[in-house]
mmCIF file of C-alpha atoms in Angstrom:
data_model
loop_
_atom_site.group_PDB
_atom_site.id
_atom_site.type_symbol
_atom_site.label_atom_id
_atom_site.label_comp_id
_atom_site.label_asym_id
_atom_site.label_seq_id
_atom_site.Cartn_x
_atom_site.Cartn_y
_atom_site.Cartn_z
ATOM 1 C CA MET A 1 -15.057 -5.803 14.340
ATOM 2 C CA SER A 2 -16.230 -7.404 11.111
ATOM 3 C CA GLU A 3 -14.197 -8.287 8.023
ATOM 4 C CA PHE A 4 -15.419 -5.064 6.398
ATOM 5 C CA THR A 5 -14.551 -2.771 9.298
ATOM 6 C CA ALA A 6 -11.222 -4.549 9.846
ATOM 7 C CA GLU A 7 -10.188 -3.864 6.245
ATOM 8 C CA ILE A 8 -11.273 -0.223 6.563
ATOM 9 C CA ILE A 9 -9.416 0.386 9.822
ATOM 10 C CA GLY A 10 -6.345 -1.649 8.893
ATOM 11 C CA THR A 11 -5.978 0.141 5.552
ATOM 12 C CA MET A 12 -6.600 3.489 7.240
ATOM 13 C CA PHE A 13 -3.696 2.907 9.628
ATOM 14 C CA LEU A 14 -1.514 1.703 6.757
ATOM 15 C CA ILE A 15 -2.097 4.932 4.823
ATOM 16 C CA LEU A 16 -1.968 7.183 7.892
ATOM 17 C CA LEU A 17 1.502 5.919 8.784
ATOM 18 C CA GLY A 18 2.705 5.295 5.223
ATOM 19 C CA ASN A 19 1.633 8.577 3.658
ATOM 20 C CA GLY A 20 2.397 10.210 6.997
ATOM 21 C CA VAL A 21 6.075 9.336 6.762
ATOM 22 C CA VAL A 22 6.173 10.775 3.237
ATOM 23 C CA ALA A 23 4.650 13.994 4.575
ATOM 24 C CA ASN A 24 7.216 14.095 7.371
ATOM 25 C CA VAL A 25 10.072 13.760 4.882
ATOM 26 C CA VAL A 26 8.972 15.963 1.963
ATOM 27 C CA LEU A 27 6.882 18.792 3.430
ATOM 28 C CA THR A 28 8.527 22.031 4.486
ATOM 29 C CA GLY A 29 9.236 22.673 8.165
ATOM 30 C CA THR A 30 8.622 19.194 9.564
ATOM 31 C CA LYS A 31 10.973 17.617 12.111
ATOM 32 C CA GLY A 32 11.802 14.884 9.603
ATOM 33 C CA HIS A 33 12.294 17.107 6.537
ATOM 34 C CA ASN A 34 14.756 15.672 3.996
ATOM 35 C CA SER A 35 15.441 12.587 6.135
ATOM 36 C CA GLY A 36 15.436 10.444 3.006
ATOM 37 C CA TRP A 37 14.386 7.215 1.362
ATOM 38 C CA ILE A 38 15.419 4.910 4.209
ATOM 39 C CA VAL A 39 13.015 6.722 6.527
ATOM 40 C CA ILE A 40 10.193 6.531 3.969
ATOM 41 C CA THR A 41 10.607 2.801 3.288
ATOM 42 C CA THR A 42 10.912 2.050 6.998
ATOM 43 C CA GLY A 43 7.800 4.079 7.802
ATOM 44 C CA TRP A 44 5.812 2.256 5.134
ATOM 45 C CA ALA A 45 6.966 -1.138 6.407
ATOM 46 C CA LEU A 46 5.946 -0.269 9.955
ATOM 47 C CA GLY A 47 2.645 1.092 8.657
ATOM 48 C CA VAL A 48 2.012 -2.312 7.077
ATOM 49 C CA PHE A 49 2.872 -3.936 10.409
ATOM 50 C CA ALA A 50 0.341 -1.764 12.252
ATOM 51 C CA GLY A 51 -2.413 -2.397 9.707
ATOM 52 C CA VAL A 52 -1.867 -6.153 9.721
ATOM 53 C CA VAL A 53 -1.801 -6.300 13.530
ATOM 54 C CA ILE A 54 -5.234 -4.636 13.644
ATOM 55 C CA ALA A 55 -6.977 -6.395 10.772
ATOM 56 C CA GLY A 56 -5.228 -9.770 10.707
ATOM 57 C CA PRO A 57 -7.366 -11.625 13.263
ATOM 58 C CA TYR A 58 -10.630 -10.473 11.661
ATOM 59 C CA SER A 59 -10.178 -10.214 7.887
ATOM 60 C CA GLY A 60 -6.778 -11.723 7.164
ATOM 61 C CA ALA A 61 -5.473 -8.170 6.655
ATOM 62 C CA HIS A 62 -5.445 -7.971 2.870
ATOM 63 C CA LEU A 63 -5.376 -4.121 2.941
ATOM 64 C CA ASN A 64 -4.712 -4.224 -0.800
ATOM 65 C CA PRO A 65 -6.973 -5.121 -3.765
ATOM 66 C CA ALA A 66 -4.026 -6.870 -5.428
ATOM 67 C CA VAL A 67 -3.747 -9.219 -2.442
ATOM 68 C CA THR A 68 -7.490 -9.885 -2.446
ATOM 69 C CA ILE A 69 -7.537 -10.625 -6.179
ATOM 70 C CA ALA A 70 -4.446 -12.852 -6.060
ATOM 71 C CA LEU A 71 -5.835 -14.914 -3.189
ATOM 72 C CA ALA A 72 -9.132 -15.319 -5.045
ATOM 73 C CA ILE A 73 -7.356 -16.441 -8.238
ATOM 74 C CA ALA A 74 -5.362 -18.963 -6.201
ATOM 75 C CA GLY A 75 -8.546 -20.347 -4.649
ATOM 76 C CA LYS A 76 -7.626 -19.166 -1.173
ATOM 77 C CA PHE A 77 -10.390 -16.558 -0.929
ATOM 78 C CA SER A 78 -14.011 -16.390 -2.034
ATOM 79 C CA TRP A 79 -14.721 -14.280 -5.124
ATOM 80 C CA VAL A 80 -18.051 -13.323 -3.528
ATOM 81 C CA LYS A 81 -16.190 -11.303 -0.882
ATOM 82 C CA VAL A 82 -13.817 -9.575 -3.301
ATOM 83 C CA PRO A 83 -15.983 -6.462 -4.008
ATOM 84 C CA MET A 84 -16.660 -5.943 -0.282
ATOM 85 C CA TYR A 85 -12.974 -6.152 0.598
ATOM 86 C CA ILE A 86 -11.915 -3.788 -2.197
ATOM 87 C CA LEU A 87 -14.586 -1.249 -1.219
ATOM 88 C CA ALA A 88 -13.390 -1.368 2.401
ATOM 89 C CA GLN A 89 -9.775 -0.918 1.321
ATOM 90 C CA PHE A 90 -10.609 2.173 -0.724
ATOM 91 C CA ILE A 91 -12.652 3.683 2.109
ATOM 92 C CA GLY A 92 -9.800 3.041 4.534
ATOM 93 C CA ALA A 93 -7.210 4.500 2.160
ATOM 94 C CA MET A 94 -9.225 7.684 1.712
ATOM 95 C CA LEU A 95 -9.775 8.051 5.466
ATOM 96 C CA GLY A 96 -6.064 7.559 6.086
ATOM 97 C CA ALA A 97 -5.194 10.245 3.539
ATOM 98 C CA LEU A 98 -7.686 12.593 5.171
ATOM 99 C CA LEU A 99 -6.005 12.097 8.546
ATOM 100 C CA VAL A 100 -2.570 12.785 7.046
ATOM 101 C CA TRP A 101 -3.880 16.047 5.594
ATOM 102 C CA LEU A 102 -5.322 17.059 8.973
ATOM 103 C CA MET A 103 -2.081 16.120 10.727
ATOM 104 C CA TYR A 104 0.173 18.102 8.378
ATOM 105 C CA LYS A 105 -2.227 20.863 7.348
ATOM 106 C CA ASP A 106 0.086 23.715 8.370
ATOM 107 C CA HIS A 107 2.966 22.149 6.468
ATOM 108 C CA PHE A 108 0.924 21.904 3.280
ATOM 109 C CA TYR A 109 0.538 25.682 3.533
ATOM 110 C CA ALA A 110 4.272 26.127 4.190
ATOM 111 C CA THR A 111 5.296 23.927 1.232
ATOM 112 C CA LYS A 112 5.561 25.691 -2.116
ATOM 113 C CA ASP A 113 6.303 22.763 -4.441
ATOM 114 C CA PRO A 114 3.094 21.162 -5.791
ATOM 115 C CA GLY A 115 4.957 17.935 -6.538
ATOM 116 C CA SER A 116 5.922 17.497 -2.906
ATOM 117 C CA LYS A 117 2.316 17.991 -1.841
ATOM 118 C CA ALA A 118 1.105 15.400 -4.347
ATOM 119 C CA ALA A 119 3.805 12.935 -3.264
ATOM 120 C CA VAL A 120 2.199 12.761 0.178
ATOM 121 C CA PHE A 121 -0.899 11.242 -1.429
ATOM 122 C CA CYS A 122 0.122 9.255 -4.482
ATOM 123 C CA THR A 123 3.038 7.888 -6.467
ATOM 124 C CA SER A 124 4.737 9.240 -9.571
ATOM 125 C CA PRO A 125 7.577 7.914 -11.730
ATOM 126 C CA ALA A 126 11.168 9.049 -11.246
ATOM 127 C CA ILE A 127 11.583 8.824 -15.028
ATOM 128 C CA LYS A 128 8.311 8.915 -16.943
ATOM 129 C CA ASN A 129 8.171 5.950 -19.299
ATOM 130 C CA VAL A 130 4.735 4.395 -19.121
ATOM 131 C CA VAL A 131 5.804 0.937 -20.300
ATOM 132 C CA ASN A 132 8.725 0.713 -17.889
ATOM 133 C CA ASN A 133 6.671 2.268 -15.085
ATOM 134 C CA LEU A 134 3.980 -0.363 -15.608
ATOM 135 C CA VAL A 135 6.592 -3.139 -15.613
ATOM 136 C CA SER A 136 8.014 -1.782 -12.357
ATOM 137 C CA GLU A 137 4.621 -1.994 -10.658
ATOM 138 C CA VAL A 138 4.017 -5.474 -12.095
ATOM 139 C CA ILE A 139 7.361 -6.770 -10.805
ATOM 140 C CA GLY A 140 7.044 -5.150 -7.379
ATOM 141 C CA THR A 141 3.567 -6.569 -6.836
ATOM 142 C CA PHE A 142 4.602 -9.948 -8.215
ATOM 143 C CA VAL A 143 7.346 -10.144 -5.590
ATOM 144 C CA LEU A 144 4.912 -9.107 -2.848
ATOM 145 C CA LEU A 145 2.289 -11.719 -3.690
ATOM 146 C CA PHE A 146 4.554 -14.577 -4.689
ATOM 147 C CA VAL A 147 6.447 -14.392 -1.397
ATOM 148 C CA ILE A 148 3.200 -14.061 0.575
ATOM 149 C CA PHE A 149 1.999 -17.333 -0.980
ATOM 150 C CA TYR A 150 4.967 -19.059 0.634
ATOM 151 C CA PHE A 151 4.618 -17.607 4.120
ATOM 152 C CA THR A 152 4.231 -20.357 6.738
ATOM 153 C CA ASN A 153 3.163 -20.365 10.374
ATOM 154 C CA GLY A 154 5.717 -20.859 13.132
ATOM 155 C CA GLU A 155 6.083 -24.498 14.243
ATOM 156 C CA LEU A 156 8.035 -26.185 17.020
ATOM 157 C CA GLY A 157 9.803 -29.547 16.936
ATOM 158 C CA ALA A 158 9.286 -32.692 14.901
ATOM 159 C CA SER A 159 5.615 -32.768 15.879
ATOM 160 C CA LYS A 160 5.087 -29.434 14.102
ATOM 161 C CA THR A 161 3.311 -27.884 17.079
ATOM 162 C CA PRO A 162 2.043 -24.413 16.031
ATOM 163 C CA ILE A 163 3.609 -21.467 17.840
ATOM 164 C CA GLY A 164 1.283 -18.603 18.692
ATOM 165 C CA LEU A 165 3.255 -15.598 17.470
ATOM 166 C CA GLY A 166 0.550 -13.088 18.350
ATOM 167 C CA SER A 167 1.163 -9.660 16.854
ATOM 168 C CA LEU A 168 4.651 -10.713 15.716
ATOM 169 C CA GLY A 169 2.890 -12.723 13.014
ATOM 170 C CA ALA A 170 2.550 -9.418 11.134
ATOM 171 C CA LEU A 171 6.324 -8.954 10.950
ATOM 172 C CA PRO A 172 7.104 -11.038 7.807
ATOM 173 C CA VAL A 173 4.887 -8.992 5.486
ATOM 174 C CA ALA A 174 6.273 -5.763 6.957
ATOM 175 C CA LEU A 175 9.835 -6.922 6.258
ATOM 176 C CA LEU A 176 8.801 -7.947 2.746
ATOM 177 C CA VAL A 177 7.326 -4.516 1.978
ATOM 178 C CA TRP A 178 10.475 -2.906 3.412
ATOM 179 C CA ALA A 179 12.647 -5.041 1.109
ATOM 180 C CA ILE A 180 10.525 -4.157 -1.928
ATOM 181 C CA GLY A 181 10.765 -0.456 -1.103
ATOM 182 C CA LEU A 182 14.534 -0.547 -0.623
ATOM 183 C CA SER A 183 15.275 -2.666 -3.681
ATOM 184 C CA LEU A 184 12.517 -1.958 -6.203
ATOM 185 C CA GLY A 185 10.877 1.275 -5.093
ATOM 186 C CA GLY A 186 13.126 3.808 -6.785
ATOM 187 C CA THR A 187 11.424 3.827 -10.175
ATOM 188 C CA THR A 188 7.771 4.532 -9.360
ATOM 189 C CA GLY A 189 7.569 4.837 -5.576
ATOM 190 C CA TYR A 190 6.264 1.233 -5.349
ATOM 191 C CA ALA A 191 2.506 1.654 -5.070
ATOM 192 C CA ILE A 192 2.037 -2.163 -5.320
ATOM 193 C CA ASN A 193 -1.504 -1.474 -4.098
ATOM 194 C CA PRO A 194 -4.296 0.134 -6.181
ATOM 195 C CA ALA A 195 -6.171 1.408 -3.103
ATOM 196 C CA ARG A 196 -3.011 2.902 -1.605
ATOM 197 C CA ASP A 197 -2.537 5.070 -4.693
ATOM 198 C CA LEU A 198 -5.978 5.782 -6.136
ATOM 199 C CA GLY A 199 -7.795 6.408 -2.833
ATOM 200 C CA PRO A 200 -5.374 9.110 -1.626
ATOM 201 C CA ARG A 201 -5.110 10.510 -5.173
ATOM 202 C CA ILE A 202 -8.864 11.132 -5.082
ATOM 203 C CA MET A 203 -8.429 12.876 -1.710
ATOM 204 C CA HIS A 204 -5.659 15.039 -3.162
ATOM 205 C CA ALA A 205 -8.073 16.108 -5.874
ATOM 206 C CA ILE A 206 -10.932 17.050 -3.526
ATOM 207 C CA LEU A 207 -9.194 18.390 -0.404
ATOM 208 C CA PRO A 208 -8.646 22.181 -0.126
ATOM 209 C CA ILE A 209 -4.841 22.055 -0.403
ATOM 210 C CA PRO A 210 -3.374 25.438 -1.414
ATOM 211 C CA GLU A 211 -1.585 25.560 -4.779
ATOM 212 C CA LYS A 212 -1.635 21.767 -4.997
ATOM 213 C CA GLY A 213 -1.289 21.466 -8.763
ATOM 214 C CA SER A 214 -2.287 18.393 -10.750
ATOM 215 C CA SER A 215 -3.380 15.089 -9.241
ATOM 216 C CA GLY A 216 -1.629 13.263 -12.097
ATOM 217 C CA TRP A 217 -4.653 11.547 -13.584
ATOM 218 C CA ARG A 218 -2.890 10.665 -16.843
ATOM 219 C CA TYR A 219 -0.546 8.427 -14.846
ATOM 220 C CA ALA A 220 -3.109 7.208 -12.300
ATOM 221 C CA TRP A 221 -3.980 3.993 -14.183
ATOM 222 C CA VAL A 222 -0.411 2.627 -13.920
ATOM 223 C CA PRO A 223 -0.396 1.997 -10.129
ATOM 224 C CA VAL A 224 -3.837 0.406 -10.488
ATOM 225 C CA VAL A 225 -3.360 -1.847 -13.520
ATOM 226 C CA GLY A 226 0.263 -2.784 -12.782
ATOM 227 C CA PRO A 227 -0.421 -4.282 -9.335
ATOM 228 C CA ILE A 228 -3.443 -6.197 -10.632
ATOM 229 C CA ILE A 229 -1.348 -7.733 -13.423
ATOM 230 C CA GLY A 230 1.468 -8.525 -10.986
ATOM 231 C CA SER A 231 -0.921 -10.179 -8.560
ATOM 232 C CA ALA A 232 -2.450 -12.319 -11.309
ATOM 233 C CA VAL A 233 0.977 -13.425 -12.554
ATOM 234 C CA ALA A 234 2.051 -14.328 -9.003
ATOM 235 C CA ALA A 235 -1.126 -16.347 -8.417
ATOM 236 C CA GLY A 236 -0.799 -18.081 -11.778
ATOM 237 C CA LEU A 237 2.802 -19.069 -11.186
ATOM 238 C CA TYR A 238 1.966 -20.270 -7.686
ATOM 239 C CA LEU A 239 -0.808 -22.495 -9.041
ATOM 240 C CA PHE A 240 1.461 -23.808 -11.822
ATOM 241 C CA LEU A 241 4.269 -24.708 -9.424
ATOM 242 C CA LYS A 242 1.821 -26.192 -6.955
ATOM 243 C CA GLY A 243 0.651 -28.547 -9.678
#
């Protein structure tokens, strides 16, 4: 397991479980059909947990170009590795989307609404207003990265002895993503991750999904540019406050 393969596999599991819960809720005939937003946000949070558990010990589990870029801006990650990490994240996101399609293939045939099929792969705004949609993605990603900058390791006693949390060390970021989804996700579906949106959107465009409709390319730049801006603002503020 290298940094590259860890980012691929971790992001793949993130998308498999994250887009998988969307499929379970929105596609026709599934056991979880119409189970709602709480199920979707919970599934995404647990998908983050799974991805971080896998990739964390090997790559730091960025699983998100916005995270990689923010850490590089803040001087916590080498810019030399940024292209490799982002490539791995996009490969993983596309593989995860492919697995979701294979898993729910029959239900894509049973579902008549093209919008529901697209929602399994990528985000779209509840109310289309490009400026406000972009701001939503900026704010959501800003919250994600700014809080991540202030995560600390578990310590015990006055001597600050580190506590080995093992896989539970992935829980804080999962809870953070859950909070963002519950509180800020209603406007755009909270992509907060360029690879999470663009990778599966590409798969939606190329996979043989019946009557799938548009892949929403006119909107596709928003969940890419917004998270990058939000990550840069979070890193900049962190550096300013750090002094």
